[in-house]
């Protein structure tokens, strides 16, 4: 039996979304795509490495899901609508069960967000997954990192710290109840890309980023690019019951401030009652405000300062 | 000293082409790009793994060059004009000399072809490079694989077999004179993407592919997609002096037929004196013709059949 790279792509990765704007998809030297007039192209790429971006024992299905989810999260942070993906997959050997699981996780999420897989490359090598994702945004409406102004409020979607808590449990840095760990792990393995929130934020948010390296690190990109600072109120941080309990017991706010992998959106918007109500109705939580001084400070509600002493994850920090 | 991923990208990869159509480049969650009205987007992605796509002792500069060259070659095969690239780089550790060499090789070629680097991801892991390249082609003018018709002539650009011969020498499968090996190795490490030829072929070629896995394998994609076959005349294959000499001594035509990595274009065009003259003036060589029977046959000029017995490189052939 001969089983080629071309068969592999066709066999495992044909069940993605069909889109009319795909002129040529997988199976030629390159894909050919129609970008509608009045729309700008939004492009992001992410590489996931075993043991770095997901624990080695992560299921193939969750790896497939997450490898697309992290790129969807980048598009969400730009206010872009997902459209087309390419996938570069390095695998040590042909493994039917693994490929079945991986492609299922990837393709189910692709269908959910109407993403067509238009190109790919499969090679033999240490497990490594690179997804490039293309989205569309009306001309001039992409949400940048550099638009935050003094007085803007700082918001996040969802809850913070769950993925970091799960990772700490998996790595035996914390001793967690197995039921709680299982629940938290869902957040680590299957983060929800906030595409709908990102689309809703067009024209509302002054700056936006997704929280992949940790809140302080990622909000730091907004404040650095915008030439501002921020004051955060710890007790306003949105937390799951599990993470709230952990912080109540440990006093360790860093799990919500510097642990990454939550893939929530952190964004700023003008302080305005109408916008505040709208964002609240979208499930967003106000966690602080933009200041003039070029640093991020964390306060308790009683006004006392909390020194985190840490920043977020960096692959090459020395 | 702290040296972050963001510094890394800014430090080593800022010297690429500047393009007016880049609205947001490196440094946000995603790039934002303007696709001109009347143009279609052409997208390709390729992953290069050490020891698979380049010998382990390949210089960082040549790895940087080749990682972009192979994607440029895909765009050439579509008749597309290069525009924007993203780069995902997994490296085992921060190595200033290696990054300097790699980025130099990558960026010099990017500038040559007016390619802007608009996004990237750097992670720690076994050496692996994924480049995604975007090009533009006027609506409907992309050159596909499925347009070859019976009676069309088959052409290639440049010469075939040099890269395969170099690899065989490097792997000690052949004993080559060091001067010859050095000359051939230039073709293996630094293939010339045939962008100009690809642009010239718009409206002329009926089908096109780049020769990465070997002539028979890649021409096979054209014939399979087009539902035709092809007859090739061995003595018409364009060869360098070194490869011609090797074949004269060994009778081993497979070095030109099944060895990959040449990154020349293989294409078909209607049999027409005017087109033939034009293609000849572009440096293209006619090597055979498209037939009705669904297979590729190789003949000597005396009419005798040559049985290759091999196909091209496949990562997952078992």
Coordinates of C-alpha atoms in Angstrom, one line a residue:
Chain A
X1 CA 0.0 0.0 0.0
X2 CA 1.2 3.4 -0.8
X3 CA 0.0 6.3 1.2
X4 CA 1.1 9.7 0.0
X5 CA 1.1 13.2 1.3
X6 CA -1.7 14.1 -1.1
X7 CA -3.8 11.2 0.0
X8 CA -3.2 12.2 3.6
X9 CA -4.6 15.7 3.1
X10 CA -7.5 14.5 1.1
X11 CA -8.3 11.7 3.5
X12 CA -8.2 13.6 6.8
X13 CA -8.7 17.2 6.0
X14 CA -11.5 17.4 3.4
X15 CA -14.4 18.0 5.9
X16 CA -13.9 21.8 6.4
X17 CA -16.3 24.6 5.5
X18 CA -17.1 25.2 1.8
X19 CA -16.9 28.9 0.8
X20 CA -17.8 30.5 -2.5
X21 CA -14.7 32.8 -2.3
X22 CA -12.3 29.8 -2.7
X23 CA -11.4 29.7 -6.4
X24 CA -8.7 27.0 -6.0
X25 CA -8.3 25.2 -2.6
X26 CA -6.0 22.3 -1.6
X27 CA -4.4 20.5 -4.6
X28 CA -2.6 23.1 -6.6
X29 CA 0.7 24.9 -6.1
X30 CA -1.2 27.6 -4.1
X31 CA -4.7 28.5 -3.2
X32 CA -6.5 31.3 -5.1
X33 CA -9.0 33.4 -3.1
X34 CA -11.4 36.2 -3.8
X35 CA -11.2 39.1 -1.3
X36 CA -14.3 41.2 -1.6
X37 CA -14.0 44.9 -2.5
X38 CA -14.2 47.1 0.6
X39 CA -12.7 44.4 2.9
X40 CA -9.1 44.2 4.1
X41 CA -7.2 41.0 4.5
X42 CA -6.2 40.1 8.1
X43 CA -3.4 37.5 8.5
X44 CA -2.0 35.7 11.5
X45 CA 0.2 32.7 12.0
X46 CA 0.9 30.6 15.1
X47 CA 3.1 27.6 15.7
X48 CA 2.4 25.0 18.4
X49 CA 5.1 22.8 19.7
X50 CA 4.6 19.7 21.8
X51 CA 5.6 20.3 25.4
X52 CA 5.7 24.1 24.9
X53 CA 2.2 25.0 23.8
X54 CA 0.4 21.9 25.1
X55 CA 1.3 19.2 27.6
X56 CA 2.8 16.1 25.9
X57 CA -0.2 14.0 27.0
X58 CA -2.8 16.3 25.3
X59 CA -5.2 14.4 23.1
X60 CA -4.8 14.7 19.3
X61 CA -8.3 16.1 19.1
X62 CA -7.5 18.9 21.6
X63 CA -4.3 19.7 19.8
X64 CA -6.2 20.0 16.5
X65 CA -8.8 22.2 18.2
X66 CA -6.3 24.4 19.9
X67 CA -4.0 24.9 16.9
X68 CA -6.8 26.6 15.1
X69 CA -8.3 28.3 18.3
X70 CA -5.2 30.3 19.0
X71 CA -5.2 31.8 15.5
X72 CA -9.0 32.5 15.7
X73 CA -8.2 34.3 18.9
X74 CA -5.8 36.6 17.0
X75 CA -8.5 37.4 14.4
X76 CA -11.0 38.0 17.2
X77 CA -8.6 40.6 18.7
X78 CA -8.5 42.5 15.4
X79 CA -12.3 42.4 15.0
X80 CA -11.9 40.2 11.9
X81 CA -14.2 37.6 10.5
X82 CA -12.4 34.3 9.8
X83 CA -12.3 33.0 6.3
X84 CA -9.4 30.7 5.2
X85 CA -6.7 28.6 6.9
X86 CA -3.6 26.8 5.8
X87 CA -2.0 24.1 8.0
X88 CA 1.6 22.9 8.1
X89 CA 1.9 19.7 10.0
X90 CA 5.1 18.0 11.0
X91 CA 4.5 14.6 12.4
X92 CA 7.1 12.0 13.5
X93 CA 5.3 9.2 11.6
X94 CA 2.1 8.3 9.9
X95 CA -0.4 7.6 12.7
X96 CA -4.0 7.0 11.6
X97 CA -5.6 7.3 15.0
X98 CA -3.7 10.5 15.8
X99 CA -4.5 12.1 12.4
X100 CA -8.2 11.2 12.8
X101 CA -8.3 12.9 16.2
X102 CA -6.3 15.9 15.2
X103 CA -8.3 16.6 12.0
X104 CA -11.6 16.1 13.8
X105 CA -10.7 18.7 16.4
X106 CA -9.4 21.1 13.8
X107 CA -12.2 20.7 11.3
X108 CA -15.1 20.9 13.8
X109 CA -13.8 24.3 15.0
X110 CA -13.2 25.3 11.4
X111 CA -16.8 24.6 10.4
X112 CA -18.1 26.4 13.5
X113 CA -16.4 29.6 12.3
X114 CA -16.9 29.0 8.5
X115 CA -13.2 28.6 7.9
X116 CA -12.1 26.8 4.7
X117 CA -8.8 24.9 4.7
X118 CA -7.2 26.1 1.5
X119 CA -3.6 24.8 1.7
X120 CA -1.3 22.6 3.7
X121 CA 2.0 21.0 3.9
X122 CA 2.7 17.7 5.7
X123 CA 6.2 16.7 6.5
X124 CA 8.0 14.2 8.7
X125 CA 9.6 15.6 11.8
X126 CA 9.2 16.3 15.5
X127 CA 5.5 17.2 16.2
X128 CA 4.9 20.8 15.2
X129 CA 1.8 22.6 13.9
X130 CA 1.7 25.9 12.2
X131 CA -1.7 27.4 11.3
X132 CA -2.0 30.5 9.2
X133 CA -5.4 32.1 9.3
X134 CA -6.9 34.7 7.1
X135 CA -9.8 36.9 8.0
X136 CA -11.7 39.9 6.6
X137 CA -12.5 43.2 8.1
X138 CA -14.2 46.2 6.5
X139 CA -11.7 48.9 5.3
X140 CA -10.2 50.7 8.3
X141 CA -12.2 48.9 11.0
X142 CA -9.5 46.5 12.3
X143 CA -9.0 47.0 16.0
X144 CA -5.3 47.8 16.7
X145 CA -3.2 47.7 19.8
X146 CA -2.2 51.3 19.7
X147 CA -5.5 53.2 20.1
X148 CA -5.9 53.3 23.9
X149 CA -6.2 56.8 25.5
X150 CA -6.0 58.1 29.0
X151 CA -9.4 57.7 30.7
X152 CA -10.5 54.7 28.6
X153 CA -11.7 51.8 30.6
X154 CA -10.0 48.4 30.4
X155 CA -12.2 45.3 29.8
X156 CA -11.8 41.5 29.5
X157 CA -14.1 38.8 28.1
X158 CA -14.7 35.6 30.0
X159 CA -12.6 34.7 33.1
X160 CA -8.9 34.8 33.7
X161 CA -6.5 32.3 35.2
X162 CA -8.3 29.0 34.6
X163 CA -5.8 27.8 32.0
X164 CA -2.8 28.8 34.1
X165 CA -4.3 27.0 37.1
X166 CA -4.8 23.9 35.0
X167 CA -1.3 23.9 33.8
X168 CA 0.1 24.4 37.3
X169 CA -2.0 21.4 38.4
X170 CA -0.8 19.3 35.4
X171 CA 2.8 20.2 36.1
X172 CA 2.4 19.3 39.8
X173 CA 3.3 22.8 40.8
X174 CA -0.1 22.9 42.6
X175 CA -2.1 20.0 44.1
X176 CA -5.6 20.3 42.7
X177 CA -8.6 18.2 43.3
X178 CA -9.0 15.8 40.2
X179 CA -12.6 17.0 39.5
X180 CA -11.5 20.6 39.6
X181 CA -8.4 19.9 37.4
X182 CA -10.5 18.2 34.8
X183 CA -12.9 21.1 34.7
X184 CA -10.0 23.6 34.4
X185 CA -8.3 21.6 31.8
X186 CA -11.1 22.1 29.4
X187 CA -10.2 25.7 29.5
X188 CA -6.5 25.0 28.8
X189 CA -7.1 22.5 26.0
X190 CA -10.2 24.0 24.4
X191 CA -10.1 27.8 24.8
X192 CA -13.1 29.6 23.2
X193 CA -12.0 32.0 20.5
X194 CA -13.9 35.2 21.1
X195 CA -14.8 35.8 17.5
X196 CA -18.3 37.2 18.2
X197 CA -17.1 39.6 20.9
X198 CA -14.3 40.8 18.5
X199 CA -16.9 41.5 15.7
X200 CA -19.1 43.3 18.3
X201 CA -16.1 45.5 19.3
X202 CA -15.6 47.0 15.9
X203 CA -16.2 50.7 16.3
X204 CA -16.4 50.4 20.1
X205 CA -13.0 49.3 21.3
X206 CA -10.1 51.7 21.1
X207 CA -7.5 48.9 21.3
X208 CA -7.6 45.1 21.7
X209 CA -5.3 42.1 22.2
X210 CA -5.9 38.5 23.1
X211 CA -4.6 37.2 26.4
X212 CA -2.1 34.5 25.4
X213 CA 1.0 35.3 27.4
X214 CA -0.8 36.7 30.5
X215 CA -2.9 39.7 31.3
X216 CA -0.1 42.0 32.4
X217 CA 2.1 41.1 29.5
X218 CA -0.6 41.5 26.9
X219 CA -2.2 44.6 28.3
X220 CA 1.4 45.8 28.4
X221 CA 1.5 45.6 24.6
X222 CA -1.6 47.8 24.4
X223 CA -0.2 50.4 26.9
X224 CA 3.3 50.3 25.3
X225 CA 2.0 50.7 21.7
X226 CA -0.5 53.4 22.9
X227 CA 2.0 55.3 25.0
X228 CA -0.1 55.1 28.1
X229 CA -0.4 53.0 31.4
X230 CA -3.2 51.3 33.3
X231 CA -4.5 50.8 36.8
X232 CA -6.2 47.4 37.4
X233 CA -8.4 46.6 40.4
X234 CA -7.8 43.0 41.4
X235 CA -11.2 42.4 42.9
X236 CA -12.8 43.3 39.5
X237 CA -11.0 40.6 37.6
X238 CA -13.6 38.0 36.3
X239 CA -12.8 34.6 37.9
X240 CA -14.3 31.2 37.7
X241 CA -15.4 29.7 41.0
X242 CA -12.3 27.4 41.0
X243 CA -9.9 30.2 40.4
X244 CA -11.6 32.5 42.9
X245 CA -11.3 29.8 45.5
X246 CA -7.7 29.2 44.7
X247 CA -6.9 32.9 45.1
X248 CA -8.9 33.2 48.3
X249 CA -6.9 30.4 49.8
X250 CA -3.5 31.4 48.4
X251 CA -3.6 35.2 47.9
X252 CA -1.8 34.4 44.6
X253 CA -3.3 36.9 42.2
X254 CA -0.6 36.1 39.7
X255 CA -2.5 33.1 38.4
X256 CA -5.0 35.6 36.9
X257 CA -2.4 38.3 36.1
X258 CA 0.6 36.5 34.5
X259 CA -0.5 33.0 33.6
X260 CA -1.3 32.8 29.9
X261 CA -3.3 30.6 27.6
X262 CA -6.7 32.0 28.5
X263 CA -7.3 33.4 25.0
X264 CA -9.8 36.0 26.3
X265 CA -9.8 39.5 24.8
X266 CA -8.4 42.4 26.7
X267 CA -9.5 45.7 25.3
X268 CA -10.1 49.4 26.0
X269 CA -13.1 51.6 25.3
X270 CA -14.0 55.2 26.0
X271 CA -15.6 55.7 29.5
X272 CA -19.2 56.2 28.4
X273 CA -22.4 55.0 30.1
X274 CA -23.9 53.7 26.8
X275 CA -20.8 51.8 25.8
X276 CA -20.4 50.4 29.4
X277 CA -23.9 49.0 29.4
X278 CA -23.5 47.6 25.9
X279 CA -20.2 45.9 26.9
X280 CA -21.7 44.5 30.1
X281 CA -24.6 43.0 28.1
X282 CA -21.9 41.3 25.9
X283 CA -20.5 39.7 29.0
X284 CA -17.4 41.9 29.2
X285 CA -16.0 42.9 32.6
X286 CA -14.4 46.3 33.4
X287 CA -11.2 45.7 35.3
X288 CA -9.6 49.1 35.4
X289 CA -8.7 52.2 33.5
X290 CA -6.0 53.7 31.2
X291 CA -3.7 56.2 32.8
X292 CA -1.1 58.6 31.6
X293 CA 1.9 57.1 33.4
X294 CA 3.7 54.5 31.3
X295 CA 3.2 51.5 33.6
X296 CA 0.6 49.0 34.8
X297 CA -0.3 49.0 38.5
X298 CA -2.6 46.6 40.3
X299 CA -4.6 47.7 43.3
X300 CA -6.9 46.1 45.8
X301 CA -10.3 47.8 46.3
X302 CA -9.0 49.3 49.5
X303 CA -6.4 51.2 47.5
X304 CA -3.4 49.1 48.5
X305 CA -0.9 48.3 45.8
X306 CA -0.3 44.6 44.7
X307 CA 3.2 43.9 43.4
X308 CA 3.1 41.1 40.9
X309 CA 6.8 40.9 40.5
X310 CA 6.4 38.8 37.3
X311 CA 5.6 39.3 33.6
X312 CA 4.1 36.9 31.2
X313 CA 5.5 34.0 29.3
X314 CA 8.3 34.7 26.8
X315 CA 9.9 31.9 24.7
X316 CA 13.3 33.6 24.6
X317 CA 13.5 35.5 27.8
X318 CA 17.0 35.1 29.3
Chain B
X1 CA 19.7 41.2 30.0
X2 CA 16.3 40.3 28.8
X3 CA 15.8 39.3 25.2
X4 CA 12.3 38.8 24.2
X5 CA 10.5 37.3 21.2
X6 CA 9.4 40.8 20.2
X7 CA 12.9 42.2 20.3
X8 CA 14.0 39.1 18.3
X9 CA 11.6 39.8 15.4
X10 CA 12.4 43.6 15.4
X11 CA 16.2 43.0 15.7
X12 CA 16.6 40.4 13.0
X13 CA 13.7 40.7 10.6
X14 CA 13.0 44.4 10.1
X15 CA 15.0 44.7 6.8
X16 CA 12.4 43.5 4.4
X17 CA 10.6 45.3 1.6
X18 CA 8.3 48.2 2.4
X19 CA 5.0 48.1 0.6
X20 CA 2.2 50.7 0.6
X21 CA -0.4 47.9 0.8
X22 CA 0.7 46.9 4.3
X23 CA -1.7 48.7 6.7
X24 CA -0.5 46.9 9.8
X25 CA 2.6 44.7 9.7
X26 CA 4.5 42.9 12.4
X27 CA 3.6 43.9 16.0
X28 CA -0.1 43.5 16.3
X29 CA -2.3 40.4 16.8
X30 CA -2.5 40.1 13.0
X31 CA -1.4 41.9 9.9
X32 CA -3.9 44.0 7.9
X33 CA -3.3 44.1 4.1
X34 CA -5.0 45.8 1.1
X35 CA -5.7 43.5 -1.8
X36 CA -6.3 45.7 -4.9
X37 CA -9.6 45.4 -6.7
X38 CA -9.3 43.1 -9.7
X39 CA -6.7 41.0 -8.1
X40 CA -7.0 37.6 -6.5
X41 CA -5.1 36.4 -3.5
X42 CA -2.7 33.5 -4.0
X43 CA -1.6 31.7 -0.8
X44 CA 1.0 29.0 -0.3
X45 CA 2.7 27.5 2.8
X46 CA 5.8 25.3 3.1
X47 CA 7.6 23.8 6.1
X48 CA 11.3 23.0 6.1
X49 CA 12.7 20.6 8.5
X50 CA 16.4 20.1 9.2
X51 CA 17.7 16.8 7.7
X52 CA 14.6 16.5 5.5
X53 CA 14.5 19.6 3.4
X54 CA 18.1 20.6 3.8
X55 CA 21.2 18.7 4.9
X56 CA 22.1 19.3 8.6
X57 CA 25.3 21.2 7.8
X58 CA 23.5 23.7 5.6
X59 CA 24.5 27.3 6.5
X60 CA 21.9 29.5 8.3
X61 CA 22.0 32.0 5.4
X62 CA 21.1 29.3 2.9
X63 CA 18.4 27.9 5.1
X64 CA 16.9 31.4 5.3
X65 CA 17.1 31.8 1.5
X66 CA 15.7 28.4 0.7
X67 CA 12.8 28.7 3.2
X68 CA 11.5 31.7 1.2
X69 CA 12.6 30.4 -2.2
X70 CA 10.5 27.3 -2.1
X71 CA 7.3 29.3 -1.5
X72 CA 8.2 31.9 -4.1
X73 CA 8.5 28.9 -6.5
X74 CA 4.9 27.9 -5.7
X75 CA 3.7 31.4 -6.6
X76 CA 5.8 31.3 -9.8
X77 CA 3.9 28.2 -10.8
X78 CA 0.6 30.0 -10.4
X79 CA 1.8 33.1 -12.4
X80 CA 1.4 35.2 -9.2
X81 CA 3.4 38.3 -8.2
X82 CA 4.8 37.9 -4.6
X83 CA 3.6 40.4 -2.0
X84 CA 3.6 39.4 1.7
X85 CA 5.1 36.7 3.8
X86 CA 4.7 35.4 7.4
X87 CA 7.4 33.3 9.1
X88 CA 7.1 30.8 11.8
X89 CA 10.5 29.9 13.2
X90 CA 11.1 27.1 15.8
X91 CA 14.7 27.2 17.0
X92 CA 16.3 25.1 19.8
X93 CA 17.9 28.1 21.5
X94 CA 18.7 31.8 20.9
X95 CA 21.7 31.8 18.7
X96 CA 22.7 35.3 17.5
X97 CA 25.1 34.1 14.7
X98 CA 22.5 31.7 13.3
X99 CA 19.7 34.2 13.4
X100 CA 21.9 36.8 11.7
X101 CA 22.7 34.4 8.9
X102 CA 19.1 33.1 8.6
X103 CA 17.5 36.5 8.5
X104 CA 20.1 37.8 6.0
X105 CA 19.4 35.0 3.6
X106 CA 15.6 35.4 4.0
X107 CA 15.4 39.1 3.8
X108 CA 17.8 39.6 0.8
X109 CA 15.6 37.3 -1.2
X110 CA 12.4 39.0 0.1
X111 CA 13.8 42.4 -1.0
X112 CA 14.6 41.0 -4.5
X113 CA 11.0 40.0 -5.0
X114 CA 9.4 43.0 -3.1
X115 CA 8.1 40.8 -0.4
X116 CA 7.1 42.4 3.0
X117 CA 7.3 40.3 6.1
X118 CA 4.0 41.0 7.8
X119 CA 3.8 38.5 10.6
X120 CA 5.7 35.9 12.5
X121 CA 5.9 33.6 15.4
X122 CA 9.1 32.4 17.1
X123 CA 9.1 29.5 19.4
X124 CA 11.6 27.3 21.1
X125 CA 11.7 23.8 19.6
X126 CA 13.5 21.5 17.2
X127 CA 14.6 23.6 14.1
X128 CA 11.6 24.0 11.8
X129 CA 10.7 26.8 9.5
X130 CA 7.2 27.5 8.0
X131 CA 6.8 30.3 5.5
X132 CA 3.5 31.4 4.2
X133 CA 3.6 33.5 1.2
X134 CA 0.9 35.7 -0.4
X135 CA 0.8 36.8 -4.0
X136 CA -1.5 38.6 -6.3
X137 CA -2.8 37.6 -9.7
X138 CA -5.3 39.4 -12.0
X139 CA -8.8 37.9 -11.7
X140 CA -9.0 34.5 -13.5
X141 CA -5.3 34.5 -14.6
X142 CA -3.8 32.1 -12.1
X143 CA -2.2 29.1 -13.9
X144 CA -3.7 25.9 -12.7
X145 CA -2.5 22.3 -12.8
X146 CA -5.6 21.0 -14.6
X147 CA -5.5 22.8 -17.9
X148 CA -3.3 20.6 -20.1
X149 CA -4.8 19.2 -23.3
X150 CA -3.8 16.5 -25.7
X151 CA -1.3 17.9 -28.2
X152 CA 0.0 20.6 -25.8
X153 CA 3.8 20.7 -25.6
X154 CA 5.6 20.2 -22.3
X155 CA 8.3 22.6 -21.2
X156 CA 10.7 23.3 -18.3
X157 CA 12.7 26.3 -17.3
X158 CA 16.4 26.1 -16.4
X159 CA 18.1 22.7 -16.0
X160 CA 17.0 19.5 -14.2
X161 CA 18.9 17.2 -11.9
X162 CA 21.6 19.4 -10.5
X163 CA 20.1 19.6 -7.0
X164 CA 19.5 15.8 -6.9
X165 CA 23.1 15.2 -8.0
X166 CA 24.3 17.5 -5.3
X167 CA 22.3 15.7 -2.6
X168 CA 23.5 12.3 -3.8
X169 CA 27.1 13.7 -3.5
X170 CA 26.5 15.1 -0.1
X171 CA 25.0 11.9 1.1
X172 CA 27.9 9.9 -0.3
X173 CA 25.6 7.9 -2.6
X174 CA 27.8 9.2 -5.4
X175 CA 31.5 10.1 -5.4
X176 CA 31.7 13.6 -7.0
X177 CA 34.7 15.8 -7.6
X178 CA 34.7 18.5 -4.8
X179 CA 34.8 21.3 -7.4
X180 CA 31.7 19.9 -9.2
X181 CA 29.9 19.2 -5.9
X182 CA 30.5 22.8 -4.7
X183 CA 29.0 24.1 -8.0
X184 CA 26.0 21.8 -7.9
X185 CA 25.4 22.5 -4.2
X186 CA 24.7 26.1 -5.1
X187 CA 21.7 24.8 -7.0
X188 CA 20.5 22.7 -4.1
X189 CA 20.9 25.4 -1.4
X190 CA 19.9 28.4 -3.4
X191 CA 17.4 27.5 -6.1
X192 CA 16.2 30.4 -8.2
X193 CA 12.4 30.9 -7.9
X194 CA 11.2 31.4 -11.5
X195 CA 8.9 34.4 -10.7
X196 CA 9.6 36.2 -13.9
X197 CA 9.0 33.1 -16.0
X198 CA 5.7 32.5 -14.1
X199 CA 4.5 36.1 -14.8
X200 CA 5.4 35.7 -18.5
X201 CA 3.4 32.5 -18.7
X202 CA 0.1 34.1 -17.8
X203 CA -2.2 33.6 -20.8
X204 CA 0.4 31.3 -22.5
X205 CA 0.7 28.2 -20.3
X206 CA -2.3 25.8 -20.1
X207 CA -1.0 24.2 -16.9
X208 CA 2.0 24.7 -14.6
X209 CA 3.7 23.3 -11.5
X210 CA 7.1 23.7 -9.9
X211 CA 9.5 20.7 -9.8
X212 CA 10.1 20.1 -6.1
X213 CA 9.5 16.3 -5.9
X214 CA 11.0 15.4 -9.2
X215 CA 9.9 15.9 -12.9
X216 CA 7.9 12.7 -13.3
X217 CA 6.1 13.2 -10.0
X218 CA 5.3 16.8 -10.6
X219 CA 4.4 16.5 -14.2
X220 CA 2.2 13.6 -13.0
X221 CA 0.2 16.0 -11.0
X222 CA -0.5 18.0 -14.1
X223 CA -1.5 15.0 -16.1
X224 CA -3.6 13.5 -13.4
X225 CA -5.4 16.7 -12.7
X226 CA -5.9 17.3 -16.5
X227 CA -6.9 13.7 -17.3
X228 CA -4.1 13.3 -19.8
X229 CA -0.7 11.7 -20.2
X230 CA 2.7 12.8 -21.6
X231 CA 5.6 11.5 -23.7
X232 CA 9.0 12.9 -22.7
X233 CA 12.1 12.7 -24.9
X234 CA 15.1 12.2 -22.6
X235 CA 17.7 13.8 -24.9
X236 CA 15.6 17.0 -24.9
X237 CA 15.8 17.5 -21.1
X238 CA 17.8 20.6 -20.3
X239 CA 20.9 19.6 -18.4
X240 CA 23.9 21.4 -16.9
X241 CA 27.4 20.3 -18.1
X242 CA 27.9 18.5 -14.8
X243 CA 24.6 16.6 -14.9
X244 CA 25.0 15.8 -18.6
X245 CA 28.5 14.3 -17.9
X246 CA 27.1 12.3 -15.0
X247 CA 24.3 10.8 -17.2
X248 CA 26.7 10.2 -20.1
X249 CA 28.9 8.2 -17.7
X250 CA 26.1 6.4 -15.8
X251 CA 23.1 6.1 -18.1
X252 CA 21.1 7.2 -15.0
X253 CA 18.4 9.5 -16.3
X254 CA 16.6 9.3 -13.0
X255 CA 18.7 12.0 -11.6
X256 CA 16.9 14.4 -14.0
X257 CA 13.5 12.5 -13.9
X258 CA 12.9 11.7 -10.2
X259 CA 15.3 13.7 -8.1
X260 CA 13.6 16.8 -6.6
X261 CA 14.6 20.2 -5.3
X262 CA 15.3 21.9 -8.7
X263 CA 12.4 24.3 -8.3
X264 CA 12.2 24.8 -12.0
X265 CA 8.7 25.3 -13.6
X266 CA 7.2 22.5 -15.6
X267 CA 4.4 23.7 -17.8
X268 CA 2.3 22.9 -20.9
X269 CA 1.3 25.2 -23.7
X270 CA -0.5 24.8 -27.0
X271 CA 1.7 23.6 -29.9
X272 CA 1.9 26.9 -31.9
X273 CA 5.0 28.3 -33.7
X274 CA 4.6 31.8 -32.2
X275 CA 4.2 30.5 -28.6
X276 CA 7.1 28.1 -29.2
X277 CA 9.4 30.9 -30.3
X278 CA 8.4 33.1 -27.5
X279 CA 9.0 30.4 -24.9
X280 CA 12.3 29.6 -26.4
X281 CA 13.3 33.2 -26.1
X282 CA 12.3 33.1 -22.4
X283 CA 14.8 30.2 -22.0
X284 CA 12.3 27.5 -21.7
X285 CA 12.9 24.0 -23.2
X286 CA 10.4 21.8 -24.9
X287 CA 10.8 18.3 -23.5
X288 CA 7.8 16.4 -24.9
X289 CA 4.1 16.5 -25.5
X290 CA 0.8 15.8 -23.8
X291 CA -1.0 12.6 -24.9
X292 CA -4.4 11.1 -24.4
X293 CA -3.3 8.0 -22.5
X294 CA -3.2 8.5 -18.8
X295 CA 0.5 7.8 -18.1
X296 CA 3.9 9.4 -18.6
X297 CA 6.3 7.6 -20.9
X298 CA 10.0 8.5 -21.4
X299 CA 11.6 7.8 -24.8
X300 CA 15.1 8.2 -26.2
X301 CA 15.3 10.0 -29.6
X302 CA 15.7 6.7 -31.3
X303 CA 12.2 5.8 -30.1
X304 CA 13.2 3.3 -27.5
X305 CA 11.4 3.4 -24.2
X306 CA 13.2 4.2 -20.9
X307 CA 11.7 2.7 -17.8
X308 CA 12.4 4.9 -14.8
X309 CA 11.0 2.5 -12.2
X310 CA 10.8 5.3 -9.7
X311 CA 8.6 8.2 -8.7
X312 CA 9.5 11.3 -6.9
X313 CA 10.0 12.1 -3.2
X314 CA 7.1 11.6 -0.8
X315 CA 7.3 12.2 2.9
X316 CA 4.8 9.5 3.8
X317 CA 5.2 6.9 1.1
X318 CA 5.1 3.5 2.8

